[in-house]
């Protein structure tokens, strides 16, 4: 982001970069914690001790944390799956225009659904709704997580579109 | 709106957006928004879409996906995979084509320890390719075995793709994982035969060189120290499921634990290896789960619009038998695989295929294994199979797409042979899951 960074903006940009990396770190940590929780739960159960009641609910939520935590960082890494092989055959200006169009569409989709998820989170807070799993969790958490992840994806697409040192390229993640 | 128009809007729309290079997850979300607005009406439908999306990935059945990924990455980054390869290497001596055989042998063994075809292919590529190039192997003897064996991790448990297929198609995940063992091993055996035939046809394709076979005592020691302990991982994953002692999710967690324990014993567990493994696992997990999250409402919109029932009614109106229908589904997968990734193919086809499977009274686990094989081979089919492009990127300098496709073709034939065998003898896949019942 250095290319567009004026001096007063730099701390803000550093904070934003830290946020993207921090979200990814939390996502990765959630995977490690899931492993530990499951192993501890199974061992406790088999040794006749009290299992961790919250384990399955927390592990299920960890999957969402990993998804929304990793997704904005993945946009930056251009690690989402996209089929570039067809449009790559087109002349360079058309290829570039289609890529930009795809990014604008992705940005709009993320911003729109991020906004709706935020509204649902606020609604869940107002109604005091809960999510009943192996433990009872406040209903707003999933929407808030989703909203944060989608908004950060939107800002990352925006960053790819406006920052000069981030070349316009297709996302090139691959499968399992 | 009639069902053909609805199907064209939804299925045609998603294929068009993907073909235009829109990232798959966001393409699904965009079409879902359009579908919900057209067929379900207003913001209430959009809010339902958001609600579905958040609920789809917060499920226990998807947990093995990242855990199998972590297993494979830990194997790779701690160097445990290298130890297995070194042990196998000592057994082969100077036979012609030894590095191609080693690719299949080591890759198959690694497939029983890792759930990721990407990690498997990356490891085989980085480990075997430089040595094969140095020894003067022809390109097809290098790329064919790597490309084919890399994909075995999709079929032999622990397989992330089998977990995804099982949970998305509501097939018993444990049974589907176990059902992949025998077909996967048959496939590996066919790969060995293919290499032998290729060498018989063109002995210069894999030049022989003096490589002394290690003394028996050394081989036994290498196996005892570097291969046998890996049985702990195989037992933690396959054994615990087969014995019915753990769910696939629990066995996946114990799989990760067993790799960590082994890495500690070998003094190979470093902070760097842990961070790299978690980072790479997060990248693939976020990528796959966002596609699942994005496409969660797709099957519902498809059903709500009448496209699913219309398509199924149309497909069953031809009065054809189950084998013709199976062939049609396979052809669909192969065509889609020419330009699409596995997960997108599953999300696009499962809403149509699974009701069809039910209406024809076919066994879902058996179909799941066939679908995994079709997904595996479709990635290596020209002109746009994703593995072909991957291989052009990492292959020897100057490699063309045509060369990779030609190298892959005998191995694609092997997959077709196994699919045919499964179609005629379903028990190949089903007898192990039946033992669990």
Coordinates of C-alpha atoms in Angstrom, one line a residue:
Chain A
X1 CA 0.0 0.0 0.0
X2 CA 3.1 2.2 0.1
X3 CA 2.4 3.7 -3.3
X4 CA -0.7 5.6 -2.2
X5 CA 0.3 6.1 1.4
X6 CA 0.7 9.7 2.4
X7 CA 2.6 10.2 5.7
X8 CA -0.5 10.8 7.9
X9 CA -2.2 7.7 6.5
X10 CA 0.7 5.4 7.2
X11 CA -0.2 4.5 10.8
X12 CA -3.8 3.8 9.7
X13 CA -2.6 1.6 6.9
X14 CA -0.3 -0.3 9.2
X15 CA -3.2 -0.8 11.6
X16 CA -5.3 -2.1 8.7
X17 CA -2.6 -4.5 7.6
X18 CA -2.2 -5.7 11.1
X19 CA -6.0 -6.3 11.3
X20 CA -5.9 -8.5 8.1
X21 CA -2.9 -10.5 9.4
X22 CA -4.4 -10.6 12.9
X23 CA -7.7 -12.0 11.6
X24 CA -5.7 -14.7 9.7
X25 CA -3.7 -15.5 12.8
X26 CA -6.8 -15.9 14.9
X27 CA -8.2 -18.2 12.1
X28 CA -5.1 -20.4 12.2
X29 CA -5.1 -20.5 16.0
X30 CA -8.7 -21.6 15.9
X31 CA -7.7 -24.7 13.9
X32 CA -5.0 -25.6 16.4
X33 CA -7.3 -25.0 19.4
X34 CA -10.0 -27.2 17.7
X35 CA -7.6 -30.1 17.6
X36 CA -6.6 -29.7 21.2
X37 CA -10.3 -29.4 22.3
X38 CA -11.4 -32.5 20.4
X39 CA -8.5 -34.6 21.7
X40 CA -9.1 -33.4 25.3
X41 CA -12.8 -34.0 25.1
X42 CA -12.4 -37.6 23.8
X43 CA -9.7 -38.5 26.3
X44 CA -11.8 -37.1 29.2
X45 CA -14.9 -39.0 28.1
X46 CA -13.0 -42.3 27.7
X47 CA -11.3 -42.0 31.1
X48 CA -14.8 -41.6 32.6
X49 CA -14.2 -37.9 33.5
X50 CA -16.6 -35.0 32.8
X51 CA -16.2 -34.2 29.0
X52 CA -16.0 -30.6 27.9
X53 CA -19.6 -29.7 27.2
X54 CA -18.6 -26.6 25.2
X55 CA -16.2 -28.5 22.9
X56 CA -18.4 -29.3 19.9
X57 CA -20.0 -25.8 19.9
X58 CA -16.7 -24.1 20.1
X59 CA -15.1 -26.3 17.4
X60 CA -18.1 -25.6 15.1
X61 CA -17.7 -21.9 15.7
X62 CA -13.9 -22.3 15.1
X63 CA -14.7 -23.4 11.5
X64 CA -16.5 -20.1 10.9
X65 CA -13.7 -18.2 12.6
X66 CA -11.1 -19.9 10.3
X67 CA -13.3 -19.1 7.2
X68 CA -13.9 -15.4 7.9
X69 CA -10.5 -14.9 9.5
X70 CA -8.6 -16.4 6.5
X71 CA -10.8 -15.1 3.6
X72 CA -9.6 -11.4 3.6
X73 CA -6.0 -12.5 3.9
X74 CA -6.6 -14.9 1.1
X75 CA -8.0 -12.2 -1.2
X76 CA -4.7 -10.3 -0.5
X77 CA -2.7 -13.5 -1.3
X78 CA -4.9 -14.0 -4.4
X79 CA -5.6 -17.5 -3.0
X80 CA -9.3 -17.8 -3.8
X81 CA -10.2 -20.2 -6.6
X82 CA -11.0 -18.6 -9.9
X83 CA -11.2 -20.0 -13.4
X84 CA -8.7 -17.8 -15.3
X85 CA -7.8 -20.3 -18.0
X86 CA -10.6 -19.3 -20.4
X87 CA -10.2 -15.5 -20.2
X88 CA -6.4 -15.7 -20.2
X89 CA -6.7 -16.7 -23.9
X90 CA -8.2 -13.2 -24.6
X91 CA -6.2 -10.1 -25.6
X92 CA -4.6 -8.5 -22.6
X93 CA -6.9 -5.4 -22.4
X94 CA -10.0 -7.5 -22.4
X95 CA -8.5 -10.0 -19.9
X96 CA -7.7 -7.1 -17.6
X97 CA -11.1 -5.5 -18.0
X98 CA -12.8 -8.8 -17.1
X99 CA -10.6 -9.3 -14.1
X100 CA -11.5 -5.7 -12.9
X101 CA -15.2 -6.4 -13.5
X102 CA -14.9 -9.6 -11.4
X103 CA -13.3 -7.8 -8.6
X104 CA -15.9 -5.0 -8.6
X105 CA -18.7 -7.6 -8.6
X106 CA -17.0 -9.5 -5.7
X107 CA -16.6 -6.2 -3.8
X108 CA -20.2 -5.3 -4.3
X109 CA -21.4 -8.8 -3.2
X110 CA -19.2 -8.7 0.0
X111 CA -20.2 -5.2 0.9
X112 CA -24.0 -5.9 0.4
X113 CA -24.0 -9.2 2.3
X114 CA -21.7 -7.8 5.0
X115 CA -24.2 -5.0 5.5
X116 CA -27.1 -7.5 5.8
X117 CA -25.1 -9.7 8.2
X118 CA -24.4 -6.6 10.4
X119 CA -28.2 -5.7 10.4
X120 CA -29.0 -9.3 11.4
X121 CA -26.4 -9.1 14.2
X122 CA -28.0 -5.9 15.5
X123 CA -31.4 -7.5 15.3
X124 CA -30.2 -10.5 17.2
X125 CA -28.8 -8.3 19.9
X126 CA -32.1 -6.4 20.2
X127 CA -34.2 -9.5 20.4
X128 CA -31.7 -11.3 22.6
X129 CA -31.8 -14.4 20.4
X130 CA -29.6 -17.4 21.2
X131 CA -27.9 -20.2 19.3
X132 CA -28.6 -23.5 21.1
X133 CA -25.8 -26.0 20.5
X134 CA -23.9 -28.1 23.1
X135 CA -23.9 -24.8 25.0
X136 CA -26.0 -21.8 24.5
X137 CA -24.3 -18.9 22.7
X138 CA -25.6 -15.4 21.9
X139 CA -27.2 -15.4 18.4
X140 CA -25.4 -12.3 17.2
X141 CA -21.9 -13.9 17.2
X142 CA -22.2 -15.7 13.9
X143 CA -23.6 -12.7 12.1
X144 CA -21.0 -10.4 13.5
X145 CA -18.2 -12.7 12.5
X146 CA -19.6 -13.1 9.0
X147 CA -20.2 -9.3 8.7
X148 CA -16.6 -8.5 9.7
X149 CA -15.1 -11.2 7.4
X150 CA -17.2 -10.0 4.4
X151 CA -16.5 -6.3 5.0
X152 CA -12.8 -7.0 5.2
X153 CA -13.0 -9.0 1.9
X154 CA -14.7 -6.0 0.3
X155 CA -11.9 -3.6 1.5
X156 CA -9.3 -6.1 0.3
X157 CA -10.9 -6.1 -3.2
X158 CA -11.0 -2.4 -3.1
X159 CA -7.3 -2.3 -2.1
X160 CA -6.5 -4.6 -5.1
X161 CA -8.4 -2.2 -7.4
X162 CA -6.9 1.1 -6.3
X163 CA -3.4 0.3 -5.1
X164 CA -0.7 0.7 -7.7
X165 CA 1.8 -1.8 -6.3
X166 CA -0.8 -4.6 -6.3
X167 CA -1.0 -5.8 -10.0
X168 CA -4.4 -6.8 -11.5
X169 CA -4.2 -10.6 -11.5
X170 CA -6.7 -13.4 -11.2
X171 CA -7.1 -15.2 -7.9
X172 CA -5.2 -18.5 -8.3
X173 CA -6.0 -20.8 -5.4
X174 CA -6.4 -24.5 -6.1
X175 CA -8.3 -27.3 -4.7
X176 CA -7.8 -29.9 -1.9
Chain B
X1 CA -40.7 -18.5 -14.8
X2 CA -40.5 -22.0 -16.4
X3 CA -38.0 -24.5 -15.1
X4 CA -35.8 -24.4 -18.2
X5 CA -35.5 -20.6 -17.9
X6 CA -34.8 -20.9 -14.1
X7 CA -32.1 -23.6 -14.8
X8 CA -30.6 -21.4 -17.5
X9 CA -30.5 -18.4 -15.2
X10 CA -29.0 -20.2 -12.2
X11 CA -26.8 -22.9 -13.7
X12 CA -25.9 -20.8 -16.8
X13 CA -25.3 -17.8 -14.7
X14 CA -22.9 -19.5 -12.3
X15 CA -21.0 -21.1 -15.2
X16 CA -20.8 -17.8 -17.1
X17 CA -19.5 -15.9 -14.0
X18 CA -16.9 -18.6 -13.3
X19 CA -15.8 -18.6 -17.0
X20 CA -15.5 -14.8 -16.8
X21 CA -12.9 -15.2 -14.0
X22 CA -15.1 -14.2 -11.0
X23 CA -13.7 -16.0 -7.9
X24 CA -15.9 -19.1 -7.4
X25 CA -17.1 -18.3 -3.9
X26 CA -18.2 -14.8 -4.9
X27 CA -19.7 -16.0 -8.1
X28 CA -22.0 -18.3 -6.1
X29 CA -22.9 -15.5 -3.7
X30 CA -23.8 -13.2 -6.6
X31 CA -26.0 -15.8 -8.3
X32 CA -27.6 -16.6 -5.0
X33 CA -28.5 -13.0 -4.5
X34 CA -30.1 -12.9 -8.0
X35 CA -31.8 -16.2 -7.4
X36 CA -33.2 -15.2 -4.0
X37 CA -34.5 -11.9 -5.3
X38 CA -36.1 -13.5 -8.4
X39 CA -37.6 -16.6 -6.8
X40 CA -37.9 -16.0 -3.0
X41 CA -38.5 -12.2 -3.0
X42 CA -37.1 -9.2 -1.2
X43 CA -34.8 -8.7 1.7
X44 CA -36.3 -11.5 3.7
X45 CA -34.8 -13.9 1.2
X46 CA -31.5 -12.2 1.4
X47 CA -31.5 -12.5 5.2
X48 CA -32.3 -16.1 4.9
X49 CA -29.3 -16.5 2.5
X50 CA -27.0 -14.8 5.2
X51 CA -28.5 -17.0 7.9
X52 CA -27.9 -20.2 5.8
X53 CA -24.4 -19.1 4.9
X54 CA -23.3 -18.7 8.5
X55 CA -24.9 -22.0 9.5
X56 CA -23.3 -24.1 6.7
X57 CA -19.8 -24.0 7.9
X58 CA -20.5 -24.2 11.6
X59 CA -21.0 -28.0 11.5
X60 CA -19.0 -30.7 13.1
X61 CA -18.9 -32.9 10.0
X62 CA -16.6 -30.4 8.2
X63 CA -14.0 -30.4 11.0
X64 CA -11.9 -33.2 9.5
X65 CA -11.2 -31.1 6.4
X66 CA -8.7 -28.6 8.1
X67 CA -7.4 -31.3 10.4
X68 CA -6.5 -33.7 7.5
X69 CA -4.8 -30.7 5.9
X70 CA -2.8 -30.0 9.0
X71 CA -1.7 -33.6 9.1
X72 CA -0.4 -33.5 5.5
X73 CA 1.3 -30.1 6.0
X74 CA 3.0 -31.2 9.2
X75 CA 4.3 -34.4 7.5
X76 CA 5.8 -32.2 4.8
X77 CA 7.2 -29.4 6.9
X78 CA 8.7 -31.6 9.7
X79 CA 10.5 -33.7 7.1
X80 CA 8.8 -36.9 8.2
X81 CA 7.7 -37.5 4.6
X82 CA 11.4 -37.4 3.5
X83 CA 12.2 -40.2 6.0
X84 CA 9.5 -42.4 4.4
X85 CA 10.9 -41.7 1.0
X86 CA 14.5 -42.4 2.1
X87 CA 13.5 -45.8 3.5
X88 CA 11.7 -46.8 0.3
X89 CA 14.6 -45.6 -1.7
X90 CA 16.9 -48.0 0.0
X91 CA 14.8 -51.0 -1.3
X92 CA 14.8 -50.3 -5.0
X93 CA 18.4 -50.6 -6.0
X94 CA 19.3 -49.8 -9.6
X95 CA 16.1 -51.0 -11.4
X96 CA 15.1 -49.1 -14.5
X97 CA 12.5 -46.5 -13.8
X98 CA 13.2 -46.6 -10.0
X99 CA 12.4 -43.0 -9.5
X100 CA 9.0 -43.3 -11.3
X101 CA 8.2 -46.4 -9.1
X102 CA 9.4 -44.5 -6.0
X103 CA 7.0 -41.7 -6.9
X104 CA 4.1 -44.1 -7.0
X105 CA 5.2 -46.0 -3.9
X106 CA 6.1 -43.0 -1.8
X107 CA 3.1 -41.0 -3.0
X108 CA 0.7 -43.9 -2.2
X109 CA 2.2 -44.2 1.3
X110 CA 2.0 -40.5 1.8
X111 CA -1.7 -40.5 0.6
X112 CA -2.5 -42.8 3.6
X113 CA -0.9 -40.2 5.9
X114 CA -2.1 -37.0 4.3
X115 CA -5.5 -35.7 3.3
X116 CA -4.4 -33.2 0.7
X117 CA -3.7 -33.9 -3.0
X118 CA -2.1 -30.5 -3.2
X119 CA 0.4 -31.2 -0.5
X120 CA 1.0 -34.7 -2.0
X121 CA 1.6 -33.3 -5.5
X122 CA 3.8 -30.4 -4.2
X123 CA 5.9 -32.9 -2.1
X124 CA 6.3 -35.3 -5.0
X125 CA 7.1 -32.5 -7.4
X126 CA 9.7 -30.9 -5.2
X127 CA 11.2 -34.2 -4.0
X128 CA 11.3 -36.3 -7.2
X129 CA 11.4 -33.9 -10.2
X130 CA 15.0 -32.5 -9.7
X131 CA 16.4 -36.0 -9.3
X132 CA 14.5 -37.4 -12.3
X133 CA 15.6 -34.5 -14.5
X134 CA 19.2 -35.0 -13.4
X135 CA 19.0 -38.7 -14.3
X136 CA 17.7 -38.0 -17.8
X137 CA 14.1 -39.2 -17.4
X138 CA 11.9 -38.3 -20.3
X139 CA 9.2 -35.7 -19.4
X140 CA 6.3 -38.1 -19.5
X141 CA 8.0 -40.5 -17.1
X142 CA 8.4 -37.5 -14.7
X143 CA 5.1 -35.7 -15.0
X144 CA 2.7 -38.6 -15.4
X145 CA 3.5 -40.5 -12.2
X146 CA 3.6 -37.2 -10.1
X147 CA 0.4 -35.9 -11.5
X148 CA -1.4 -39.3 -11.1
X149 CA -0.1 -40.2 -7.7
X150 CA -0.6 -36.7 -6.3
X151 CA -4.3 -37.2 -6.9
X152 CA -4.4 -40.5 -4.9
X153 CA -4.8 -38.5 -1.7
X154 CA -8.3 -37.6 -2.9
X155 CA -9.3 -41.2 -2.8
X156 CA -7.3 -43.0 -0.1
X157 CA -8.2 -41.9 3.4
X158 CA -7.7 -39.5 5.0
X159 CA -9.2 -37.5 2.1
X160 CA -10.4 -34.0 2.6
X161 CA -12.4 -34.2 -0.6
X162 CA -14.2 -37.4 0.6
X163 CA -15.2 -35.5 3.8
X164 CA -16.5 -32.6 1.8
X165 CA -18.4 -34.9 -0.6
X166 CA -19.8 -36.9 2.3
X167 CA -21.0 -33.9 4.3
X168 CA -22.4 -32.0 1.3
X169 CA -24.2 -35.0 -0.2
X170 CA -25.2 -36.3 3.2
X171 CA -23.4 -39.6 2.7
X172 CA -21.9 -41.3 5.8
X173 CA -18.4 -39.7 5.9
X174 CA -16.7 -42.5 7.8
X175 CA -18.1 -45.2 5.4
X176 CA -17.1 -43.1 2.3
X177 CA -13.5 -42.6 3.7
X178 CA -13.1 -46.4 4.2
X179 CA -14.7 -47.2 0.9
X180 CA -11.9 -45.4 -0.9
X181 CA -9.1 -47.7 0.4
X182 CA -9.3 -50.6 -2.0
X183 CA -10.1 -48.6 -5.2
X184 CA -7.2 -46.3 -4.3
X185 CA -4.8 -49.2 -3.8
X186 CA -6.0 -50.8 -7.1
X187 CA -5.3 -47.5 -8.8
X188 CA -1.8 -47.3 -7.4
X189 CA -1.1 -50.9 -8.6
X190 CA -2.4 -50.0 -12.1
X191 CA 0.0 -47.0 -12.1
X192 CA 2.9 -49.4 -11.4
X193 CA 1.9 -51.6 -14.3
X194 CA 1.6 -48.5 -16.5
X195 CA 5.1 -47.5 -15.7
X196 CA 6.4 -51.0 -16.4
X197 CA 4.6 -51.1 -19.8
X198 CA 6.0 -47.6 -20.7
X199 CA 9.5 -48.7 -19.9
X200 CA 9.1 -51.9 -21.9
X201 CA 7.9 -49.8 -24.8
X202 CA 10.7 -47.2 -24.5
X203 CA 13.6 -48.3 -22.2
X204 CA 15.4 -45.0 -22.7
X205 CA 12.5 -43.1 -21.2
X206 CA 13.8 -43.9 -17.7
X207 CA 17.6 -44.6 -17.9
X208 CA 19.0 -47.1 -15.5
X209 CA 21.8 -46.0 -13.3
X210 CA 24.0 -47.7 -10.8
X211 CA 22.3 -47.4 -7.4
X212 CA 23.3 -50.1 -5.0
X213 CA 20.5 -51.7 -3.1
X214 CA 21.2 -51.3 0.6
X215 CA 22.0 -54.4 2.7
X216 CA 19.0 -56.2 4.1
X217 CA 19.9 -55.1 7.7
X218 CA 19.9 -51.5 6.6
X219 CA 16.6 -51.8 4.8
X220 CA 15.0 -53.5 7.9
X221 CA 16.4 -50.8 10.1
X222 CA 15.2 -48.0 7.8
X223 CA 11.7 -49.5 7.7
X224 CA 11.6 -50.1 11.5
X225 CA 12.7 -46.6 12.3
X226 CA 11.1 -44.5 9.5
X227 CA 8.1 -46.4 8.1
X228 CA 6.6 -48.6 10.8
X229 CA 6.0 -45.8 13.3
X230 CA 3.8 -44.1 10.7
X231 CA 1.4 -46.9 11.3
X232 CA 0.4 -45.0 14.4
X233 CA -1.0 -42.3 12.1
X234 CA -2.8 -44.8 9.8
X235 CA -4.3 -46.5 12.9
X236 CA -5.4 -43.1 14.4
X237 CA -7.3 -42.2 11.3
X238 CA -8.4 -45.4 9.4
X239 CA -8.2 -47.8 12.3
X240 CA -10.3 -45.8 14.8
X241 CA -13.0 -45.3 12.1
X242 CA -12.9 -48.9 11.0
X243 CA -13.2 -50.2 14.5
X244 CA -16.0 -47.8 15.2
X245 CA -14.1 -46.2 18.2
X246 CA -14.2 -42.7 16.9
X247 CA -16.1 -40.4 14.5
X248 CA -14.2 -39.1 11.4
X249 CA -13.8 -35.8 13.2
X250 CA -12.3 -37.3 16.4
X251 CA -10.0 -39.6 14.4
X252 CA -8.8 -36.6 12.4
X253 CA -7.9 -34.8 15.6
X254 CA -6.0 -38.0 16.8
X255 CA -4.3 -38.1 13.4
X256 CA -2.9 -34.6 14.0
X257 CA -1.9 -35.6 17.5
X258 CA -0.1 -38.7 16.3
X259 CA 1.9 -36.7 13.7
X260 CA 2.8 -34.2 16.4
X261 CA 3.9 -37.1 18.7
X262 CA 6.0 -38.7 15.9
X263 CA 7.6 -35.3 15.0
X264 CA 8.5 -34.8 18.7
X265 CA 10.0 -38.3 18.9
X266 CA 12.1 -37.6 15.8
X267 CA 13.0 -34.1 17.2
X268 CA 11.6 -32.6 14.0
X269 CA 8.8 -30.4 15.5
X270 CA 9.9 -26.8 15.1
X271 CA 7.9 -23.6 15.6
X272 CA 8.5 -22.8 12.0
X273 CA 7.0 -26.1 10.8
X274 CA 3.9 -25.6 13.0
X275 CA 3.4 -22.0 11.8
X276 CA 3.8 -23.0 8.1
X277 CA 1.5 -26.0 8.5
X278 CA -1.2 -23.9 10.1
X279 CA -0.8 -21.1 7.6
X280 CA -1.1 -23.4 4.6
X281 CA -4.0 -25.3 6.1
X282 CA -5.8 -22.1 6.8
X283 CA -5.4 -21.0 3.2
X284 CA -7.0 -24.1 1.8
X285 CA -9.7 -24.3 4.6
X286 CA -10.7 -20.6 4.1
X287 CA -10.8 -21.1 0.3
X288 CA -12.9 -24.2 0.4
X289 CA -15.2 -23.2 3.3
X290 CA -15.9 -19.8 1.6
X291 CA -17.1 -21.7 -1.5
X292 CA -19.3 -23.9 0.7
X293 CA -20.6 -20.8 2.5
X294 CA -21.2 -19.0 -0.8
X295 CA -23.0 -21.9 -2.4
X296 CA -25.0 -22.9 0.6
X297 CA -28.3 -21.4 -0.6
X298 CA -27.7 -22.4 -4.3
X299 CA -29.3 -25.9 -4.0
X300 CA -32.3 -24.4 -2.1
X301 CA -32.8 -21.7 -4.7
X302 CA -32.5 -24.3 -7.5
X303 CA -35.1 -26.4 -5.8
X304 CA -37.4 -23.5 -5.0
X305 CA -37.3 -22.3 -8.6
X306 CA -38.5 -25.7 -9.9
X307 CA -35.2 -26.2 -11.8
X308 CA -34.2 -29.3 -9.7
X309 CA -37.4 -31.1 -10.1
X310 CA -37.7 -30.1 -13.8
X311 CA -34.2 -31.3 -14.6
X312 CA -34.7 -34.5 -12.7
X313 CA -38.0 -35.1 -14.5
X314 CA -36.4 -34.4 -17.8
X315 CA -33.4 -36.7 -17.1
X316 CA -35.7 -39.6 -16.0
X317 CA -38.1 -39.1 -18.9
X318 CA -35.6 -40.7 -21.3
X319 CA -36.5 -44.1 -19.8
X320 CA -32.8 -45.2 -19.6
X321 CA -31.3 -47.6 -17.1
X322 CA -29.0 -46.7 -14.2
X323 CA -25.8 -47.4 -16.1
X324 CA -26.7 -44.9 -18.9
X325 CA -27.5 -42.4 -16.2
X326 CA -24.2 -43.1 -14.4
X327 CA -22.4 -42.6 -17.7
X328 CA -24.2 -39.3 -18.3
X329 CA -23.2 -38.1 -14.9
X330 CA -19.6 -39.1 -15.4
X331 CA -19.5 -37.3 -18.7
X332 CA -20.9 -34.2 -17.1
X333 CA -18.2 -34.3 -14.4
X334 CA -15.4 -34.9 -16.9
X335 CA -16.6 -31.9 -19.1
X336 CA -17.0 -29.6 -16.0
X337 CA -13.5 -30.7 -14.8
X338 CA -12.0 -29.4 -18.0
X339 CA -12.3 -25.9 -16.6
X340 CA -13.5 -26.1 -13.0
X341 CA -12.2 -27.0 -9.6
X342 CA -13.5 -30.1 -7.7
X343 CA -15.5 -28.3 -5.0
X344 CA -17.3 -26.0 -7.5
X345 CA -18.1 -29.1 -9.5
X346 CA -19.6 -30.8 -6.4
X347 CA -21.6 -27.8 -5.4
X348 CA -23.0 -27.4 -9.0
X349 CA -23.8 -31.1 -9.6
X350 CA -24.8 -32.6 -6.2
X351 CA -28.2 -30.9 -6.0
X352 CA -29.1 -32.7 -9.2
X353 CA -27.1 -35.9 -8.9
X354 CA -28.1 -37.0 -5.4
X355 CA -31.9 -37.0 -6.1
X356 CA -31.2 -38.8 -9.3
X357 CA -29.1 -41.4 -7.4
X358 CA -32.0 -41.9 -5.0
X359 CA -34.6 -42.2 -7.8
X360 CA -32.5 -44.9 -9.5
X361 CA -32.0 -46.7 -6.2
X362 CA -28.2 -46.6 -6.4
X363 CA -25.9 -47.0 -3.4
X364 CA -24.7 -43.5 -2.3
X365 CA -21.4 -44.6 -0.9
X366 CA -20.6 -46.5 -4.0
X367 CA -21.5 -43.5 -6.1
X368 CA -19.4 -41.3 -3.8
X369 CA -16.3 -43.3 -4.6
X370 CA -17.0 -43.2 -8.3
X371 CA -17.6 -39.5 -8.1
X372 CA -14.2 -39.0 -6.3
X373 CA -12.5 -41.0 -9.1
X374 CA -14.2 -38.9 -11.7
X375 CA -13.2 -35.7 -9.9
X376 CA -9.7 -36.9 -9.7
X377 CA -9.4 -37.7 -13.4
X378 CA -11.3 -34.7 -14.6
X379 CA -8.6 -32.4 -13.2
X380 CA -6.1 -33.9 -15.6
X381 CA -8.3 -33.7 -18.7
X382 CA -7.4 -31.2 -21.5
X383 CA -7.9 -28.5 -22.5
X384 CA -8.3 -26.7 -19.1
X385 CA -7.8 -29.4 -16.4
X386 CA -6.4 -27.5 -13.4
X387 CA -3.6 -30.1 -12.6
X388 CA -2.4 -29.8 -16.2
X389 CA -1.7 -26.1 -15.7
X390 CA -0.2 -26.7 -12.3
X391 CA 2.2 -29.2 -13.9
X392 CA 3.1 -26.8 -16.7
X393 CA 4.0 -24.3 -14.0
X394 CA 6.2 -26.6 -11.9
X395 CA 7.3 -29.0 -14.7
X396 CA 10.7 -29.0 -16.6
X397 CA 11.5 -25.7 -18.4
X398 CA 9.7 -25.5 -21.8
X399 CA 7.0 -28.0 -20.9
X400 CA 3.8 -27.5 -23.0
X401 CA 0.2 -28.2 -22.0
X402 CA 0.1 -30.9 -24.7
X403 CA 3.1 -32.7 -23.3
X404 CA 1.5 -32.8 -19.8
X405 CA -1.8 -34.0 -21.2
X406 CA 0.0 -36.8 -23.1
X407 CA 1.9 -37.7 -20.0
X408 CA -1.4 -37.8 -18.0
X409 CA -3.4 -39.9 -20.5
X410 CA -2.3 -43.4 -19.6
X411 CA -3.0 -42.6 -15.9
X412 CA -6.4 -41.2 -16.8
X413 CA -7.1 -44.6 -18.6
X414 CA -6.2 -46.3 -15.2
X415 CA -8.9 -44.2 -13.4
X416 CA -11.4 -45.1 -16.1
X417 CA -10.5 -48.8 -15.7
X418 CA -11.1 -48.6 -11.9
X419 CA -14.4 -46.7 -12.5
X420 CA -15.5 -49.5 -14.9
X421 CA -14.4 -52.2 -12.3
X422 CA -16.5 -50.4 -9.6
X423 CA -19.5 -50.2 -11.9
X424 CA -19.4 -53.9 -12.5
X425 CA -18.2 -55.0 -9.0
X426 CA -19.6 -52.4 -6.5
X427 CA -18.3 -54.7 -3.7
X428 CA -14.8 -53.5 -4.4
X429 CA -15.8 -50.3 -2.7
X430 CA -18.5 -51.5 -0.4
X431 CA -17.2 -54.6 1.4
X432 CA -15.0 -52.6 3.8
X433 CA -17.9 -50.2 4.8
X434 CA -20.2 -53.2 5.1
X435 CA -17.7 -54.7 7.7
X436 CA -18.3 -51.6 9.9
X437 CA -22.0 -52.1 10.1

